[in-house]
CSV table of C-alpha atoms and ligand atoms in Angstrom, one decimal:
chain,number,residue,atom,x,y,z
U,1,MET,CA,20.7,-12.4,-33.6
U,2,LYS,CA,17.4,-11.3,-31.9
U,3,PRO,CA,17.2,-12.1,-28.1
U,4,LYS,CA,14.9,-14.9,-27.2
U,5,ILE,CA,12.4,-13.6,-24.6
U,6,ILE,CA,9.4,-14.6,-22.5
U,7,LEU,CA,7.3,-11.5,-22.2
U,8,ASP,CA,5.6,-11.6,-18.7
U,9,CYS,CA,2.9,-8.9,-18.9
U,10,ASP,CA,-0.4,-7.4,-17.7
U,11,PRO,CA,-1.8,-5.6,-20.7
U,12,GLY,CA,-2.1,-2.6,-20.2
U,13,HIS,CA,-1.6,0.1,-22.8
U,14,ASP,CA,2.1,0.2,-22.5
U,15,ASP,CA,2.4,-3.6,-22.3
U,16,ALA,CA,0.6,-3.8,-25.6
U,17,VAL,CA,3.2,-1.5,-27.2
U,18,ALA,CA,6.0,-3.5,-25.6
U,19,MET,CA,4.6,-6.6,-27.2
U,20,MET,CA,4.4,-4.9,-30.6
U,21,LEU,CA,8.0,-3.8,-30.3
U,22,ALA,CA,9.2,-7.2,-29.1
U,23,GLY,CA,7.3,-8.8,-32.0
U,24,ARG,CA,9.8,-7.1,-34.3
U,25,THR,CA,13.0,-6.8,-32.3
U,26,THR,CA,13.1,-10.1,-30.3
U,27,GLU,CA,12.1,-13.7,-30.8
U,28,ILE,CA,9.1,-14.1,-28.4
U,29,ILE,CA,9.1,-17.7,-27.2
U,30,GLY,CA,6.0,-17.1,-25.2
U,31,VAL,CA,3.8,-14.5,-23.5
U,32,THR,CA,2.8,-15.1,-19.9
U,33,THR,CA,0.2,-13.1,-18.1
U,34,VAL,CA,-0.3,-11.9,-14.5
U,35,SER,CA,-2.8,-10.0,-12.4
U,36,GLY,CA,-1.9,-6.4,-12.5
U,37,ASN,CA,-3.3,-3.5,-14.4
U,38,ALA,CA,-6.6,-5.5,-14.5
U,39,PRO,CA,-7.6,-8.9,-13.1
U,40,LEU,CA,-5.9,-11.9,-14.7
U,41,ALA,CA,-8.9,-12.9,-16.9
U,42,LEU,CA,-8.7,-9.5,-18.6
U,43,THR,CA,-4.9,-9.2,-18.9
U,44,THR,CA,-4.9,-12.7,-20.5
U,45,GLU,CA,-7.7,-11.7,-22.9
U,46,ASN,CA,-5.8,-8.5,-23.7
U,47,ALA,CA,-2.6,-10.5,-24.4
U,48,LEU,CA,-4.5,-12.8,-26.7
U,49,LEU,CA,-6.1,-9.8,-28.4
U,50,MET,CA,-2.7,-8.3,-29.0
U,51,THR,CA,-1.1,-11.4,-30.4
U,52,GLU,CA,-4.0,-11.8,-32.8
U,53,LEU,CA,-4.0,-8.1,-33.9
U,54,LEU,CA,-0.3,-8.2,-34.4
U,55,GLN,CA,-0.5,-11.7,-36.0
U,56,LEU,CA,2.2,-13.0,-33.7
U,57,ASP,CA,2.4,-16.7,-33.7
U,58,VAL,CA,3.3,-17.1,-30.0
U,59,PRO,CA,1.7,-19.1,-27.2
U,60,VAL,CA,0.0,-17.2,-24.3
U,61,HIS,CA,0.1,-18.8,-20.9
U,62,ALA,CA,-2.0,-17.4,-18.1
U,63,GLY,CA,-0.3,-17.1,-14.7
U,64,ALA,CA,-0.9,-15.8,-11.2
U,65,SER,CA,-4.3,-14.5,-10.4
U,66,ARG,CA,-3.2,-12.7,-7.3
U,67,PRO,CA,0.0,-11.4,-5.5
U,68,LEU,CA,1.9,-13.7,-3.1
U,69,ILE,CA,0.8,-12.0,0.1
U,70,VAL,CA,-0.8,-8.6,-0.3
U,71,LYS,CA,-4.3,-8.1,-1.7
U,72,PRO,CA,-4.7,-7.7,-5.5
U,73,SER,CA,-4.8,-4.1,-6.8
U,74,HIS,CA,-5.4,-2.9,-10.3
U,75,ALA,CA,-4.8,0.3,-12.3
U,76,GLU,CA,-8.2,1.2,-13.7
U,77,GLU,CA,-7.5,4.9,-13.5
U,78,ALA,CA,-4.6,4.5,-16.0
U,79,HIS,CA,-5.9,1.7,-18.2
U,80,GLY,CA,-9.7,1.7,-17.8
U,81,LYS,CA,-12.0,-1.2,-16.8
U,82,THR,CA,-10.8,-3.6,-19.4
U,83,GLY,CA,-7.1,-2.8,-19.0
U,84,LEU,CA,-7.0,-1.8,-22.6
U,85,ASP,CA,-9.7,0.9,-22.8
U,86,GLY,CA,-9.8,3.1,-25.9
U,87,PRO,CA,-9.9,1.3,-29.2
U,88,LYS,CA,-12.8,-0.7,-30.4
U,89,ARG,CA,-12.1,-4.3,-29.3
U,90,PRO,CA,-11.8,-6.8,-32.2
U,91,ALA,CA,-13.3,-10.3,-31.7
U,92,ILE,CA,-10.7,-12.7,-30.3
U,93,THR,CA,-10.5,-16.2,-31.7
U,94,ARG,CA,-7.3,-17.3,-30.0
U,95,GLU,CA,-7.1,-19.3,-26.7
U,96,VAL,CA,-4.5,-19.7,-24.0
U,97,SER,CA,-2.0,-22.5,-24.4
U,98,SER,CA,-2.2,-23.2,-20.7
U,99,ASN,CA,-3.1,-21.8,-17.3
U,100,ASN,CA,0.3,-22.5,-15.9
U,101,ALA,CA,2.6,-19.7,-16.9
U,102,VAL,CA,5.0,-20.6,-14.1
U,103,GLU,CA,5.5,-24.1,-15.4
U,104,PHE,CA,6.0,-22.7,-18.9
U,105,ILE,CA,8.7,-20.3,-17.6
U,106,ILE,CA,10.5,-23.0,-15.8
U,107,SER,CA,10.4,-25.6,-18.5
U,108,THR,CA,11.4,-23.2,-21.3
U,109,ILE,CA,14.4,-21.9,-19.4
U,110,ARG,CA,15.5,-25.5,-18.6
U,111,GLU,CA,15.1,-26.6,-22.2
U,112,GLN,CA,16.5,-23.6,-24.1
U,113,ASP,CA,19.7,-21.6,-23.6
U,114,ASP,CA,19.8,-17.8,-23.7
U,115,ILE,CA,16.2,-17.0,-22.7
U,116,TRP,CA,15.6,-13.5,-21.4
U,117,LEU,CA,12.7,-12.9,-19.0
U,118,VAL,CA,11.1,-9.5,-19.6
U,119,PRO,CA,8.6,-8.9,-16.8
U,120,ILE,CA,6.5,-5.7,-17.4
U,121,GLY,CA,3.9,-6.3,-14.7
U,122,PRO,CA,4.0,-7.4,-11.0
U,123,LEU,CA,6.7,-10.0,-10.5
U,124,THR,CA,4.5,-12.8,-9.1
U,125,ASN,CA,5.1,-15.3,-11.9
U,126,ILE,CA,8.8,-14.8,-11.9
U,127,ALA,CA,9.0,-15.1,-8.1
U,128,LEU,CA,7.0,-18.3,-8.1
U,129,ALA,CA,9.2,-19.7,-10.9
U,130,VAL,CA,12.4,-18.9,-8.9
U,131,ALA,CA,10.9,-20.3,-5.7
U,132,GLN,CA,9.9,-23.6,-7.4
U,133,ALA,CA,13.0,-24.0,-9.6
U,134,PRO,CA,16.0,-22.1,-8.2
U,135,ASP,CA,18.2,-23.7,-10.9
U,136,ILE,CA,16.7,-21.3,-13.5
U,137,VAL,CA,18.4,-18.3,-11.9
U,138,ASP,CA,21.8,-19.4,-13.3
U,139,LYS,CA,20.4,-20.8,-16.5
U,140,VAL,CA,18.5,-17.7,-17.8
U,141,ALA,CA,20.4,-15.1,-19.9
U,142,GLY,CA,19.0,-12.3,-17.8
U,143,VAL,CA,15.9,-10.4,-16.6
U,144,SER,CA,14.9,-7.0,-17.8
U,145,ILE,CA,12.2,-5.5,-15.6
U,146,MET,CA,10.0,-2.5,-16.0
U,147,GLY,CA,9.5,-1.5,-12.4
U,148,GLY,CA,10.7,0.5,-9.5
U,149,SER,CA,12.2,4.0,-9.5
U,150,THR,CA,15.3,5.8,-8.4
U,151,ASP,CA,13.2,8.6,-7.0
U,152,LEU,CA,9.4,9.0,-7.2
U,153,GLY,CA,6.8,6.4,-7.2
U,154,ASN,CA,3.4,6.5,-8.9
U,155,VAL,CA,1.0,4.6,-6.6
U,156,THR,CA,2.6,6.2,-3.5
U,157,SER,CA,5.4,8.7,-3.2
U,158,LYS,CA,8.0,5.9,-3.3
U,159,GLY,CA,6.0,2.9,-4.7
U,160,GLU,CA,5.9,2.1,-8.4
U,161,PHE,CA,2.9,0.0,-9.4
U,162,ASN,CA,4.6,-3.2,-10.6
U,163,ILE,CA,6.8,-3.5,-7.4
U,164,TRP,CA,4.1,-2.1,-5.1
U,165,ALA,CA,1.4,-4.5,-6.3
U,166,ASP,CA,3.5,-7.5,-5.3
U,167,PRO,CA,6.4,-6.3,-3.2
U,168,ASP,CA,7.1,-9.8,-1.8
U,169,ALA,CA,7.5,-11.2,-5.3
U,170,ALA,CA,9.7,-8.3,-6.3
U,171,ALA,CA,12.0,-8.8,-3.3
U,172,ILE,CA,12.5,-12.5,-4.3
U,173,VAL,CA,13.4,-11.5,-7.8
U,174,PHE,CA,15.9,-8.7,-6.8
U,175,ASP,CA,17.5,-11.0,-4.2
U,176,ALA,CA,17.7,-14.1,-6.4
U,177,GLY,CA,21.2,-13.5,-7.8
U,178,PHE,CA,20.5,-13.2,-11.5
U,179,LYS,CA,23.8,-12.5,-13.4
U,180,ASP,CA,22.1,-9.8,-15.5
U,181,LEU,CA,19.2,-7.9,-14.0
U,182,ARG,CA,18.2,-4.7,-15.6
U,183,MET,CA,15.8,-2.2,-14.2
U,184,ALA,CA,13.8,0.3,-16.2
U,185,GLY,CA,12.2,2.4,-13.4
U,186,LEU,CA,9.9,5.4,-13.5
U,187,ASN,CA,12.9,7.7,-13.5
U,188,LEU,CA,13.8,6.3,-16.9
U,189,THR,CA,10.4,5.6,-18.4
U,190,HIS,CA,9.2,9.2,-17.8
U,191,GLN,CA,11.9,10.2,-20.3
U,192,LEU,CA,10.2,8.2,-23.0
U,193,GLY,CA,6.9,10.2,-23.1
U,194,ILE,CA,4.1,10.2,-25.7
U,195,ASP,CA,2.1,13.3,-26.5
U,196,ASP,CA,-0.3,14.5,-29.1
U,197,GLU,CA,2.5,14.8,-31.7
U,198,VAL,CA,3.3,11.1,-31.4
U,199,ILE,CA,-0.4,10.3,-31.9
U,200,SER,CA,-0.4,12.4,-35.1
U,201,GLN,CA,2.6,10.4,-36.3
U,202,LEU,CA,0.7,7.2,-35.8
U,203,ASP,CA,-2.4,8.6,-37.5
U,204,ALA,CA,-0.2,9.4,-40.5
U,205,ILE,CA,1.0,5.8,-40.8
U,206,GLY,CA,-2.7,4.6,-41.0
U,207,ASN,CA,-2.2,0.8,-40.9
U,208,LYS,CA,-4.5,-1.2,-38.6
U,209,THR,CA,-1.9,-1.6,-35.9
U,210,ALA,CA,-1.0,2.1,-35.9
U,211,ASN,CA,-4.7,3.1,-35.7
U,212,PHE,CA,-5.2,0.7,-32.8
U,213,ILE,CA,-2.2,2.0,-30.9
U,214,ALA,CA,-3.2,5.6,-31.7
U,215,ASP,CA,-6.5,4.9,-30.0
U,216,LEU,CA,-4.8,3.3,-27.1
U,217,PHE,CA,-2.6,6.4,-26.7
U,218,ARG,CA,-5.5,8.8,-26.9
U,219,PHE,CA,-7.2,7.0,-23.9
U,220,TYR,CA,-3.9,6.6,-22.0
U,221,LEU,CA,-2.7,10.2,-22.5
U,222,ASN,CA,-6.1,11.6,-21.6
U,223,ALA,CA,-6.3,9.5,-18.4
U,224,TYR,CA,-2.7,10.6,-17.6
U,225,LYS,CA,-3.5,14.3,-18.1
U,226,GLN,CA,-6.6,14.0,-15.9
U,227,ARG,CA,-4.6,12.2,-13.2
U,228,THR,CA,-1.4,14.3,-13.1
U,229,LYS,CA,-2.0,17.4,-15.2
U,230,GLY,CA,1.0,16.4,-17.3
U,231,ASP,CA,0.9,16.7,-21.1
U,232,VAL,CA,3.4,13.9,-21.8
U,233,ALA,CA,2.5,10.3,-20.7
U,234,PRO,CA,5.3,7.9,-19.9
U,235,LEU,CA,5.6,4.8,-22.1
U,236,HIS,CA,6.9,2.5,-19.4
U,237,ASP,CA,7.0,-1.1,-20.6
U,238,PRO,CA,8.8,-0.7,-24.0
U,239,CYS,CA,11.8,0.5,-22.0
U,240,ALA,CA,12.3,-3.0,-20.6
U,241,VAL,CA,12.4,-4.4,-24.2
U,242,LEU,CA,14.8,-1.6,-25.4
U,243,ALA,CA,17.0,-2.4,-22.5
U,244,ILE,CA,18.0,-5.7,-24.1
U,245,THR,CA,17.4,-4.9,-27.8
U,246,HIS,CA,18.9,-1.4,-27.9
U,247,PRO,CA,21.0,-1.2,-24.7
U,248,ASP,CA,23.1,1.6,-26.3
U,249,LEU,CA,20.1,3.9,-26.0
U,250,ILE,CA,20.1,3.6,-22.2
U,251,GLN,CA,22.8,4.7,-19.7
U,252,PHE,CA,22.9,2.1,-16.9
U,253,GLN,CA,24.7,2.2,-13.6
U,254,LYS,CA,25.5,-0.9,-11.5
U,255,LYS,CA,23.8,-0.7,-8.1
U,256,ASN,CA,22.6,-2.7,-5.1
U,257,VAL,CA,18.8,-2.6,-5.2
U,258,ARG,CA,16.5,-4.0,-2.5
U,259,VAL,CA,12.8,-3.9,-2.3
U,260,GLU,CA,10.9,-2.6,0.8
U,261,THR,CA,8.2,-5.1,1.7
U,262,GLN,CA,7.3,-3.9,5.2
U,263,GLY,CA,7.4,-0.1,5.1
U,264,ILE,CA,4.3,1.7,6.3
U,265,HIS,CA,5.0,4.6,3.9
U,266,THR,CA,7.5,2.9,1.6
U,267,ARG,CA,5.9,-0.4,0.6
U,268,GLY,CA,7.3,-1.4,-2.8
U,269,MET,CA,10.1,1.1,-2.8
U,270,THR,CA,13.2,0.1,-4.7
U,271,VAL,CA,15.9,1.0,-2.2
U,272,ILE,CA,19.1,1.9,-4.2
U,273,ASP,CA,22.4,2.0,-2.3
U,274,ASP,CA,24.1,5.1,-3.7
U,275,ARG,CA,26.9,5.2,-1.1
U,276,GLU,CA,30.3,5.3,-2.8
U,277,TYR,CA,31.8,3.4,0.2
U,278,SER,CA,29.1,0.8,0.3
U,279,HIS,CA,30.2,-2.9,0.6
U,280,GLU,CA,26.8,-4.1,-0.7
U,281,SER,CA,27.3,-6.1,-3.9
U,282,PHE,CA,25.8,-4.9,-7.1
U,283,ASN,CA,22.8,-6.9,-8.2
U,284,CYS,CA,21.2,-4.7,-10.8
U,285,ASP,CA,21.9,-2.4,-13.8
U,286,VAL,CA,19.7,0.5,-13.2
U,287,GLY,CA,18.7,2.7,-16.2
U,288,TYR,CA,19.2,6.4,-15.6
U,289,SER,CA,18.7,8.0,-19.0
U,290,ILE,CA,17.3,7.0,-22.4
U,291,ASP,CA,17.5,8.6,-25.8
U,292,ARG,CA,13.9,9.6,-26.4
U,293,ASP,CA,14.0,10.5,-30.0
U,294,VAL,CA,15.8,7.4,-31.2
U,295,SER,CA,13.7,5.2,-29.0
U,296,LEU,CA,10.5,6.7,-30.3
U,297,SER,CA,11.6,6.2,-33.9
U,298,VAL,CA,12.5,2.6,-33.2
U,299,ILE,CA,8.9,2.1,-31.8
U,300,ILE,CA,7.2,4.0,-34.7
U,301,ASP,CA,9.3,2.2,-37.3
U,302,ALA,CA,8.2,-1.1,-35.7
U,303,ILE,CA,4.6,-0.1,-35.8
U,304,SER,CA,4.8,0.8,-39.5
U,305,THR,CA,6.0,-2.8,-40.4
U,306,TYR,CA,2.7,-4.3,-39.2
U,307,ASN,CA,-0.6,-4.6,-41.1
I,1,LIG,C1,3.7,0.1,-14.7
I,1,LIG,O1,2.4,-0.1,-14.2
I,1,LIG,C2,1.5,-0.4,-15.2
I,1,LIG,O2,0.4,0.4,-15.0
I,1,LIG,C3,2.2,-0.2,-16.5
I,1,LIG,O3,1.7,-1.1,-17.4
I,1,LIG,C4,3.6,-0.4,-16.2
I,1,LIG,O4,4.1,-1.7,-16.3
I,1,LIG,C5,4.2,1.5,-14.5
I,1,LIG,O5,4.2,1.8,-13.1
I,2,LIG,CA1,2.7,-3.4,-17.4
């Protein structure tokens, strides 16, 4: 049985790959969009573009256009002006099913059992849903987040983009009391890297989807190289999908995780209590290591099943 998910995203190169992977390994009940890598209008357009390219028959609902409290920030340096720079953009004929992602999240969870939330952008929509309908916390199967880190950040030394971009929303989600909350942070996602060799593998597949993703990767890897001098770019968001579809590929540890919302130097830090004698309760399964080779072959196999 494939897990039923709502993919809450801000495409974003790695969001696009997460959607592709989820399209084959999960049952996507809906895609919701949020301001993040690019402004909401663009992340929504990019989500529509991807559902159309992948021929996924799923509704797209636009969500929050800004964080709860802090000013909106985007990640143009990683994803370009459109949020999905690189490939030639195909014409989009699809339209959003609504502009109320939060309502869609709440009603879907109330109406259907065993829904997983997979947020791979800032957590604004999920926090608003929890605030408006606290009953969904016990009803949902779980939440698998790409966000945070056990060590280094990427926006600041401790702040990872998705948490840093809306720390107040992230704090609400980590404090909500979900029975199954999984965190794929930067410490994990940097183990799932893409490089020129992966791009060559996609070129060899040669279908439309592989070509599109290869072009996405060329832009993303190049931007990453320029920004960090690294040769291997982390494929963050698919890790949150793998955390529920292929949990055996990831080693998790139960931890107490809280989000720093006020810190001058630590805004958006996921503060992990590593004390052995701590009395803080565990609220999160934190991913520490992932099998890169098998994970990449799952992703590449999925790509090869598309047109
Ligand atoms: C996260 O931020 C975004 O740029 C990526 O899509 C990913 O979700 C990594 O910090
Ligand atoms: Ca993302």
